[in-house]
Coordinates of C-alpha atoms and ligand atoms in Angstrom, one line a residue:
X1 CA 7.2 68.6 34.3
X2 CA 9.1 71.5 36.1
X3 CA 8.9 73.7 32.6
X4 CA 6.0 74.1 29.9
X5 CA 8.1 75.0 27.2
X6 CA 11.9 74.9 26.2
X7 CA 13.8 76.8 23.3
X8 CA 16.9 74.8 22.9
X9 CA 20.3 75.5 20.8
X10 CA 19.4 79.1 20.1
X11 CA 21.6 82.4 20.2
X12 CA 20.0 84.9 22.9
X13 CA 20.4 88.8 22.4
X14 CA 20.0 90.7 24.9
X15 CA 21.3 94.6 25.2
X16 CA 24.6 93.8 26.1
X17 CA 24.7 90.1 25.3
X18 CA 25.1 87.4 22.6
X19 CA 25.2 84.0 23.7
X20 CA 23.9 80.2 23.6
X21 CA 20.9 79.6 25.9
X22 CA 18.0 77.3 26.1
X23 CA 15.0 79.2 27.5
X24 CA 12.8 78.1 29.4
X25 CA 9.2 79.5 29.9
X26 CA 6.5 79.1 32.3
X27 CA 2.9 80.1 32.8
X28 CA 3.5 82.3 30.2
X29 CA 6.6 83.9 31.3
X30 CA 10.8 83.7 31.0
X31 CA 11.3 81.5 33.8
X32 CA 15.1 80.8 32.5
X33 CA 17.8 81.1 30.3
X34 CA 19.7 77.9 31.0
X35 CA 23.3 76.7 29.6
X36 CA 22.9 74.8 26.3
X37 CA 24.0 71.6 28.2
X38 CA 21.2 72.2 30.6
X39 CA 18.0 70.1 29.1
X40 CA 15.4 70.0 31.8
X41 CA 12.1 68.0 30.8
X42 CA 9.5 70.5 29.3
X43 CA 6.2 69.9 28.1
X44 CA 6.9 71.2 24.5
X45 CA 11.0 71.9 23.1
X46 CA 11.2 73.8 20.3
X47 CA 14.8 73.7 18.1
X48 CA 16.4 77.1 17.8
X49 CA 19.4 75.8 16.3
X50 CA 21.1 78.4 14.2
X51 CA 18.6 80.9 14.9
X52 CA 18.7 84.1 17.2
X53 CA 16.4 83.9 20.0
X54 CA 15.1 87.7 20.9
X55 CA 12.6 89.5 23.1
X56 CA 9.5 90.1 20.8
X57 CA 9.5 93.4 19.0
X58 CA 7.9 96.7 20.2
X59 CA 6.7 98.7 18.0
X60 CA 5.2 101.8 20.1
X61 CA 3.7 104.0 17.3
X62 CA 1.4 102.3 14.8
X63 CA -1.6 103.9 13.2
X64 CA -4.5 101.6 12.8
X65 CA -7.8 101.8 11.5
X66 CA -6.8 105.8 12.0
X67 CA -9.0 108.2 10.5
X68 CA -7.4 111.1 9.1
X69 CA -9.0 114.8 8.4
X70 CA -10.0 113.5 4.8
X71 CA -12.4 111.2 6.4
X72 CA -10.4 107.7 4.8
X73 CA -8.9 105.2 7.3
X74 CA -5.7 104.0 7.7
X75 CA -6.1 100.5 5.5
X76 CA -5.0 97.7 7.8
X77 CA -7.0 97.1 10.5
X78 CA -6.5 95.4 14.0
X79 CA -6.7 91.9 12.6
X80 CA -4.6 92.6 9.3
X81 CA -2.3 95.0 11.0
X82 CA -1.6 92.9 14.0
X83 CA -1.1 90.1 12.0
X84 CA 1.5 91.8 9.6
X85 CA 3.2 92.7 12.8
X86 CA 3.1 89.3 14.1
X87 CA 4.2 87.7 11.3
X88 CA 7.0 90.7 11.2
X89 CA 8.3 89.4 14.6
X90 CA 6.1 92.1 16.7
X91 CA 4.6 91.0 20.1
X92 CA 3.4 94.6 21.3
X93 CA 1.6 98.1 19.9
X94 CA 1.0 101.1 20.8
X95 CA -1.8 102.9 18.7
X96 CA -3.8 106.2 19.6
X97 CA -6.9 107.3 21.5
X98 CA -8.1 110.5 19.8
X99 CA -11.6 111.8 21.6
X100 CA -14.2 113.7 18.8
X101 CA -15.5 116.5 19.3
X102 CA -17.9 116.2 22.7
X103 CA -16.5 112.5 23.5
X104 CA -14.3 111.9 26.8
X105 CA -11.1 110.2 26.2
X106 CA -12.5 107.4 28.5
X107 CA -15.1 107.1 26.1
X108 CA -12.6 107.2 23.3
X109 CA -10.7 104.4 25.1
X110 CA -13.6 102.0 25.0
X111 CA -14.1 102.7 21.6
X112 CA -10.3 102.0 20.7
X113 CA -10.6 99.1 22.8
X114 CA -13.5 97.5 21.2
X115 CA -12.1 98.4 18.1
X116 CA -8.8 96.1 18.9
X117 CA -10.9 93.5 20.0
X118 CA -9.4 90.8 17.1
X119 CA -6.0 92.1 17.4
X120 CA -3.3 89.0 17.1
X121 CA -0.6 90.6 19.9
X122 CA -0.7 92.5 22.8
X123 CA -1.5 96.7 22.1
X124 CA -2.0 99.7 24.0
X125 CA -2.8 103.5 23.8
X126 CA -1.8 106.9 23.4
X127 CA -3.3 109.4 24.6
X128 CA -4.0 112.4 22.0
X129 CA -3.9 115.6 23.0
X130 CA -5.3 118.1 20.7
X131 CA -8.1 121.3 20.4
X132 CA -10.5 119.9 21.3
X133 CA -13.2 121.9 19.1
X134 CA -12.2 120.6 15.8
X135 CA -9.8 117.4 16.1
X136 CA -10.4 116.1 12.3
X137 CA -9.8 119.3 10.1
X138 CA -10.9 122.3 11.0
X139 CA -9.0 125.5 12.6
X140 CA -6.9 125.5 15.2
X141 CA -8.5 126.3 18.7
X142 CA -6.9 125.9 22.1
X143 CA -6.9 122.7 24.2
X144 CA -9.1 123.2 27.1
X145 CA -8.8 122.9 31.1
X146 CA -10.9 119.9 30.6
X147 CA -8.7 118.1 28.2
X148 CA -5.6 118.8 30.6
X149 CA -7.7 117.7 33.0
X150 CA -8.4 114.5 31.5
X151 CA -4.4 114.0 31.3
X152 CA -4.3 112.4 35.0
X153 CA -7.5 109.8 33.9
X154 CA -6.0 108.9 31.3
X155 CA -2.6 107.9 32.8
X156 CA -4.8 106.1 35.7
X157 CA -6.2 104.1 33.0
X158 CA -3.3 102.6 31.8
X159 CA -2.2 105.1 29.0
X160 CA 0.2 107.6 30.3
X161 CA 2.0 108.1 27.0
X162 CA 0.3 111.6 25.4
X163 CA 0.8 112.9 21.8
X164 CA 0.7 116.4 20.6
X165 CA 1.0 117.8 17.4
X166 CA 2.8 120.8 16.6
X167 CA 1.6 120.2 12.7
X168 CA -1.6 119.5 11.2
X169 CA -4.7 122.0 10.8
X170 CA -7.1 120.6 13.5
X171 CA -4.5 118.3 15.6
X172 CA -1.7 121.5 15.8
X173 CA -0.9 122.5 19.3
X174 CA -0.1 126.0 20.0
X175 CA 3.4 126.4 22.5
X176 CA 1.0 127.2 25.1
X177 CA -1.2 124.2 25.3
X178 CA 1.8 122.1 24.6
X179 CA 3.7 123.5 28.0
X180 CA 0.1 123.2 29.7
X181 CA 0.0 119.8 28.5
X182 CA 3.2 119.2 29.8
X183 CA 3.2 120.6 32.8
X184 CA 0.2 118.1 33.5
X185 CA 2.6 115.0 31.9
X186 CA 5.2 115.9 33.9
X187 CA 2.4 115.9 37.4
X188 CA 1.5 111.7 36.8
X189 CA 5.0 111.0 35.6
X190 CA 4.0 110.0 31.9
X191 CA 5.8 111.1 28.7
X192 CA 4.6 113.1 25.8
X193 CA 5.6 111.9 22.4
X194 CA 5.7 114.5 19.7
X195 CA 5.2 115.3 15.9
X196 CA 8.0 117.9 15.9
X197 CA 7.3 119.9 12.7
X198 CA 6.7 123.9 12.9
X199 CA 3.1 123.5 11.4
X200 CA 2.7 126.8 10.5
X201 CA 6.0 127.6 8.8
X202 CA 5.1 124.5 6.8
X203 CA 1.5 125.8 5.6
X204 CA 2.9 129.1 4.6
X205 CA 5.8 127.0 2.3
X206 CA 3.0 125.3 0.9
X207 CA 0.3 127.9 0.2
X208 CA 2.9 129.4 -2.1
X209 CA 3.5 125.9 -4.1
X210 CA 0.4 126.7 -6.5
X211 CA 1.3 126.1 -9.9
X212 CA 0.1 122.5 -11.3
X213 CA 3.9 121.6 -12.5
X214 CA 4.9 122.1 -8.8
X215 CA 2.1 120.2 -7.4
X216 CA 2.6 117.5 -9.3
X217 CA 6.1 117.4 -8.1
X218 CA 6.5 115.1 -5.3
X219 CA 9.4 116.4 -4.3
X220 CA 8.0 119.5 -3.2
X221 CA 6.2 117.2 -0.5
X222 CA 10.2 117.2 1.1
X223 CA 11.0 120.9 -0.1
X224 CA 7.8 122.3 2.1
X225 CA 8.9 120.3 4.9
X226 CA 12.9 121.2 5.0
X227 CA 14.8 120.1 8.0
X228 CA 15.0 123.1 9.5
X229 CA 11.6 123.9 10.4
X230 CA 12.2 120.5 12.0
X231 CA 14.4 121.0 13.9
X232 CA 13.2 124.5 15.5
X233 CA 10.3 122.8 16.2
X234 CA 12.4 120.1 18.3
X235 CA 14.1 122.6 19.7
X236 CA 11.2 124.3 21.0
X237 CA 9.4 121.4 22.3
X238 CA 12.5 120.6 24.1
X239 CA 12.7 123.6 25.4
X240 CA 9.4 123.5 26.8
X241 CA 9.6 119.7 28.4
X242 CA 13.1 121.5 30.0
X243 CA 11.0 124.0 31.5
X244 CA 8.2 122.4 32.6
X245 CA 10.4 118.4 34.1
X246 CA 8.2 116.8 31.4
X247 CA 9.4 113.5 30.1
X248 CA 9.2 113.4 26.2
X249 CA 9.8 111.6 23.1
X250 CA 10.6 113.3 20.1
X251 CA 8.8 110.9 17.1
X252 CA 10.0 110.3 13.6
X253 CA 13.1 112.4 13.9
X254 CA 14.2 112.2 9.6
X255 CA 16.9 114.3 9.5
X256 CA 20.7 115.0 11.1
X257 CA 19.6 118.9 12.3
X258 CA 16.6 117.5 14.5
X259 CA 18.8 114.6 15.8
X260 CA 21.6 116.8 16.7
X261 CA 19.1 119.2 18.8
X262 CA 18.8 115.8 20.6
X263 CA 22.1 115.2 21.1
X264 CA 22.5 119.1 22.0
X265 CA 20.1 118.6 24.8
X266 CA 21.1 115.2 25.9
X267 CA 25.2 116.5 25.9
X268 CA 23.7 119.3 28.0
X269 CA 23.0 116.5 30.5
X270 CA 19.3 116.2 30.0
X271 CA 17.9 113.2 31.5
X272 CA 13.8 113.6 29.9
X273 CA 14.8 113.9 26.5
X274 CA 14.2 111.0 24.3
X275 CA 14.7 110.3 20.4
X276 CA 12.7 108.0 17.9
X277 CA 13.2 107.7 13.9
X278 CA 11.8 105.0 12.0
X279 CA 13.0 102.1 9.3
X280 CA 11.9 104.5 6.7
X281 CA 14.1 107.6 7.8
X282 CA 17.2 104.4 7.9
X283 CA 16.4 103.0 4.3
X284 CA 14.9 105.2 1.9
X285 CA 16.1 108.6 0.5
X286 CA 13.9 111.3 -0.8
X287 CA 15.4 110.2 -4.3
X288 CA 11.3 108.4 -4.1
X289 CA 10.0 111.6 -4.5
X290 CA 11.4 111.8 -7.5
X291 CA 9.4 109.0 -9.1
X292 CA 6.0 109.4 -10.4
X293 CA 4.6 107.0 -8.0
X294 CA 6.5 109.7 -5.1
X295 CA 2.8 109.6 -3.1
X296 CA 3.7 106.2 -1.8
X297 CA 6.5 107.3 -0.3
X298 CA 5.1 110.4 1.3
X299 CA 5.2 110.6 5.2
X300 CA 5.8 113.5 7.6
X301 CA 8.6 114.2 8.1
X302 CA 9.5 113.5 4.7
X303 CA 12.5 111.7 3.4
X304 CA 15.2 112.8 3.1
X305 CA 19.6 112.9 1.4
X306 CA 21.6 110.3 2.0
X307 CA 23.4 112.1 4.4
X308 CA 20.4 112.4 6.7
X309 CA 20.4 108.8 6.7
X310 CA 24.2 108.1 7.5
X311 CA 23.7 110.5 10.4
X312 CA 20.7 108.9 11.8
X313 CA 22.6 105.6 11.6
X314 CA 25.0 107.0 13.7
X315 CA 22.7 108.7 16.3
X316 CA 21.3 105.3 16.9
X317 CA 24.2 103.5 17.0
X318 CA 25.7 106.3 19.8
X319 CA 22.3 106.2 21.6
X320 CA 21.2 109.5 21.1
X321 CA 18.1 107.9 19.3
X322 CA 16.6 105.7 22.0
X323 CA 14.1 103.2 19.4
X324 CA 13.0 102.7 16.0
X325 CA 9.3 102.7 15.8
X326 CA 7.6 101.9 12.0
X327 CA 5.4 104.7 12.1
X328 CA 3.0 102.2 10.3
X329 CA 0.3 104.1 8.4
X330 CA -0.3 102.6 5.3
X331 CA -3.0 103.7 2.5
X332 CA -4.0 101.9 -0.2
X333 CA -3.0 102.7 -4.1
X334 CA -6.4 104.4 -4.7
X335 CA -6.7 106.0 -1.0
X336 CA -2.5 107.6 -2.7
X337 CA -4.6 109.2 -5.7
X338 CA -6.3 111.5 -3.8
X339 CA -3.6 113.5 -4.2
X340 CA -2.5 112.8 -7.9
X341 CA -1.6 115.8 -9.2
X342 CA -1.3 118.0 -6.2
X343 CA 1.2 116.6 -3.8
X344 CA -0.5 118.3 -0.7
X345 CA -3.4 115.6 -1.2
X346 CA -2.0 113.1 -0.6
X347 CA -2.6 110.9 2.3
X348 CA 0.7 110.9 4.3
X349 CA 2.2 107.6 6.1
X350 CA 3.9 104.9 4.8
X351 CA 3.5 101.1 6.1
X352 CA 6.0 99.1 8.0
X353 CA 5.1 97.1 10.6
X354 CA 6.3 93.8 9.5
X355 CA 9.3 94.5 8.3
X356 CA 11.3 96.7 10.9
X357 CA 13.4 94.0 12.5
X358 CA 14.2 92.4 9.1
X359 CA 14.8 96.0 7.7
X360 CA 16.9 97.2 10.7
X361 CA 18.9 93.6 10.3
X362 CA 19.7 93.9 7.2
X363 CA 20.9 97.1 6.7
X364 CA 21.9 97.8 10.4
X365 CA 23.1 94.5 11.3
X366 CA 24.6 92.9 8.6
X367 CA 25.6 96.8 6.9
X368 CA 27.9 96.9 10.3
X369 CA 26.5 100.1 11.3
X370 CA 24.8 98.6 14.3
X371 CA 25.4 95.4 16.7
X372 CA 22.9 92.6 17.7
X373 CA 22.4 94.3 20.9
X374 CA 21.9 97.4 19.4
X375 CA 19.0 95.9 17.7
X376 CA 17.7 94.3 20.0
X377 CA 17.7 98.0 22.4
X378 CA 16.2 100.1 19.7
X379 CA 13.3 97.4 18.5
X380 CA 12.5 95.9 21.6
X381 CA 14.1 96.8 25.2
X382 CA 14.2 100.6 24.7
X383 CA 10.5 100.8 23.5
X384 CA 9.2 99.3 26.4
X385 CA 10.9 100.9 29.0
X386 CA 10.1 103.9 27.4
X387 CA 6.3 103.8 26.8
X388 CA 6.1 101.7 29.9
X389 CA 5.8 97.8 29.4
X390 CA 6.6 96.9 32.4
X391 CA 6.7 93.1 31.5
X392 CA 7.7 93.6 28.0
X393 CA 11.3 93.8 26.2
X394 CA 13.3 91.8 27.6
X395 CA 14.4 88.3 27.3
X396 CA 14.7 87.4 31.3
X397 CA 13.1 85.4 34.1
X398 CA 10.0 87.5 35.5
X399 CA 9.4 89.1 31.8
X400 CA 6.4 88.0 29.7
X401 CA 7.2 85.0 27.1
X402 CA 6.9 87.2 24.2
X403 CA 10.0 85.6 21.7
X404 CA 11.3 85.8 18.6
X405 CA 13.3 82.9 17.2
X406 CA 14.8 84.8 14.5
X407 CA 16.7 82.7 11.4
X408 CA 19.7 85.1 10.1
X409 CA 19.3 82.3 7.1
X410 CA 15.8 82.8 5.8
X411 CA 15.9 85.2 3.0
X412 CA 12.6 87.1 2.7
X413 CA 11.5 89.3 -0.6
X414 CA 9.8 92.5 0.5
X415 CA 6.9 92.3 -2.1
X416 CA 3.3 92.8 -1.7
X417 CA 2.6 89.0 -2.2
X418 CA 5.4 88.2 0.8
X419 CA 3.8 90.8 3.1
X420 CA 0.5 90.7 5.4
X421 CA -0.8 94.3 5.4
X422 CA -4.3 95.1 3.3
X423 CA -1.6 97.0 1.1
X424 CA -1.6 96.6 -2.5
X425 CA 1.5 97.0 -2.9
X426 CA 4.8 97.0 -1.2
X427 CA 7.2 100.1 -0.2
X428 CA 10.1 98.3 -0.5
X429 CA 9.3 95.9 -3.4
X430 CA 12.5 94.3 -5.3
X431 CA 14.1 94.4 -1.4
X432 CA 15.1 91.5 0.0
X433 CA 16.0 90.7 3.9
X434 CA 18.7 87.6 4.8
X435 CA 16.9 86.8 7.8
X436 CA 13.7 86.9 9.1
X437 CA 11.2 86.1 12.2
X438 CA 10.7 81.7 12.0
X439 CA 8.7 81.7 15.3
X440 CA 7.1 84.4 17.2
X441 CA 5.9 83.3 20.9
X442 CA 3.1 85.3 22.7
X443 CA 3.2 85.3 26.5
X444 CA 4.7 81.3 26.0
X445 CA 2.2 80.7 23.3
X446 CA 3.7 80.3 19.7
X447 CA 1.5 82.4 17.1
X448 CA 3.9 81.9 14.0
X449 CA 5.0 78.5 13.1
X450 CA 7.6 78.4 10.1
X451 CA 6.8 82.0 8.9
X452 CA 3.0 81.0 9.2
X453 CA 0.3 83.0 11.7
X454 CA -1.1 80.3 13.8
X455 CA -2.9 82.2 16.1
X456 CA -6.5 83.6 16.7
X457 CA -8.2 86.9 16.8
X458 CA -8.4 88.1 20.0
X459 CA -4.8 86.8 21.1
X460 CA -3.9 90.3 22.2
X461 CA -4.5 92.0 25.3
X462 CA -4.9 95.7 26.3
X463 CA -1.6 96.8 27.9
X464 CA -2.3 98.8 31.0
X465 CA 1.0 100.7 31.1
X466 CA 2.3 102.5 33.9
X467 CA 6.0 103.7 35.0
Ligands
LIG501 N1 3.1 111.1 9.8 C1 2.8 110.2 8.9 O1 3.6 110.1 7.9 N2 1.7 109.4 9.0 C2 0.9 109.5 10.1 C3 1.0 110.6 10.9 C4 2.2 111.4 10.8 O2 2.5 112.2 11.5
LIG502 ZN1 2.6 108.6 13.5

């Protein structure tokens, strides 16, 4: 039998690409694509027909089982999470590593690791760098020599992707130990990926947000955040990767002012500079904020005018955002109430990692604003050449068997009952997709059948990552 498995009478994407292929796949990996005519025998065929056959999503900045300064966790863990994301047409994560106070990031590692042990798809790491004194809440305190010094461990041990703050009391960065940090990125070739918000412009905004009709509003959640302070704090983190040959990744970009200090720095001819928004950024306007219910929609960055979201569209369709991530950090209904009544409370992330490539093809794709291969680049390719997948993101011989037989014809309601995550309730309920994720193929091995998760806990493997 000269091939284990052939797809047959699908459409491949690739990046630059559209056309009909059978693929076939072999101890796990893309061994072909083949001409339609071309029918080898293979131990298993499954029918594409009418569907588009796609290297499995990457989805390189998901917050699981996360716990945040108010001592709550993130509410989907490894096995609901990475079976949303499965069932969403995801193949790979990347979470976090984030050491506590006295731990070694090796020793956070393990943890993480052990903690993944039931995850459905294949995940790895970043590596959090933050003060080290006082990493859940807290004050701000510098990152020591030790920390940086743990930078070129880390990398060794598969996770050369580091995040940084410059937001969040406890996780905030100040511009020194960021260019440290970087300078140390920059030494083992990795990449920092940052939260680009001026943290302490942002606390002052809302320190002076005190009266209970304000607090309750949720728009004030956007107002404390404006885009501005944004993109300064782009701007300076860029600045500091120029100076110091770092590689990095500018996360959850929301707004047209922090995407065009992107595009400033890539039209300068800046090769290290990378851009990442997210579904949310691309779909929703701040217009949520608005609603009573606003806390479900809180995330930072916040959202924000339609405008924003017509830019970003563009940026990614021009390439000066490199990948949609989903930023996936959902919290229940109740874990939301903390913060009824005082908007600052509030638990921020929003979920989404089962619904980016439906999101992004239905109002990318079929809205015109991007192409097949564009979709393809910013959910899958991009993301793993970016964080480092060596064997992940593309559909071609030599790359892992990670697929996606997507049916353009399989429309999919976005409600709480359609969707995997521990959520009670649903972001984008009354939404509905055209097409969706049929079968989802890990390394050659299906895990969803028809829309249904056929696979085991403990499917996934830790990515070792390297560049
Ligand atoms: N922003 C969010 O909205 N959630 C998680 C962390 C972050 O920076
Ligand atoms: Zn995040």
């Amino acid at each position: 039998m000269p091939f284990d498995l052939l797809i047959t009478q699908g459409t491949a994407v690739t990046t630059d690409a559209v056309f009909r292929a059978n693929v076939a796949v072999n101890g796990g990996k893309i061994a072909a694509l083949l001409s339609p005519q071309d029918m080898p025998a293979a131990g298993q065929v499954i029918d594409a027909a009418g569907c588009y056959v796609l290297p499995g999503a990457v989805d390189a900045h998901v917050h699981l089982h996360m716990l945040t300064a108010a001592g709550i966790y993130s509410a989907d863990d490894w096995c609901t999470g990475t079976r949303a994301a499965a069932l969403g047409g995801v193949t790979s994560v990347v979470d976090f590593i984030q050491a506590l106070p006295g731990q070694t990031l090796m020793e956070a590692l393990h943890e993480r690791v052990d903690d993944a042990r039931d995850a459905v798809i294949d995940y790895g790491f970043h590596t959090t760098i933050h003060p080290d004194e006082a990493p859940i809440g807290g004050v701000n305190k510098r990152v020591s020599d030790y920390r940086i010094g743990e930078i070129r461990q880390a990398a060794d041990a598969g996770c050369p992707t580091f995040k940084m703050y410059q937001a969040y009391s406890g996780l905030q960065v100040q511009d020194a130990d960021l260019f440290r940090a970087l300078r140390a990125i920059a030494e083992v070739n990795g990449l920092a990926c940052v939260h680009a918000e001026n943290g302490d412009v942002l606390q002052a905004l809302r320190d002076a947000v005190t009266s209970p009709a304000e607090l309750v509003n949720g728009l004030n959640h956007a107002r404390t955040r404006p885009a501005i302070q944004e993109a300064e704090a782009v701007n300076r983190t860029i600045m500091c990767a120029e100076l110091s040959g770092a590689r990095v990744l500018i996360f959850h970009i929301s707004c047209d002012l922090a995407g065009s200090v992107v595009a400033g720095a890539k039209g300068r001819g800046l090769t290290n500079v990378f851009g990442e928004t997210c579904p949310q950024y691309l779909v929703f306007t701040d217009d949520k904020l608005a609603r009573p219910d606003a806390r479900l929609w809180m995330c930072a960055p916040p959202l924000r005018p339609q405008a924003d979201l017509d830019a970003l569209w563009r940026k990614l369709k021009t390439g000066v955002l490199d990948v949609v991530s989903s930023d996936h950090c959902p919290f229940t209904r109740a874990q939301k109430d903390l913060g009824a009544g005082d908007f600052r409370r509030v638990p921020n992330g929003m979920p989404g990692i089962e619904t980016r490539l439906g999101l992004l093809y239905e109002y990318g794709v079929r809205a015109g604003k991007i192409s097949l291969n564009d979709w393809v680049r910013v959910c899958s390719t991009r993301p793993a050449e970016l964080h480092g997948l060596r064997s992940k993101g593309r559909l071609a011989p030599g790359y892992d068997a990670d697929i996606v037989i997507f049916d353009p014809d399989s429309p999919r309601e976005l409600s709480a009952a359609q969707l995997h995550s521990a959520l009670d309730y649903s972001v984008c309920d009354g939404m509905t997709c055209a097409g969706w994720a049929r079968d989802v193929l890990l390394r050659g091995r299906a895990i969803v059948q028809n829309g249904r998760h056929t696979g085991r806990a403990g499917d996934g493997q830790f990515l070792k990552r390297s560049f």
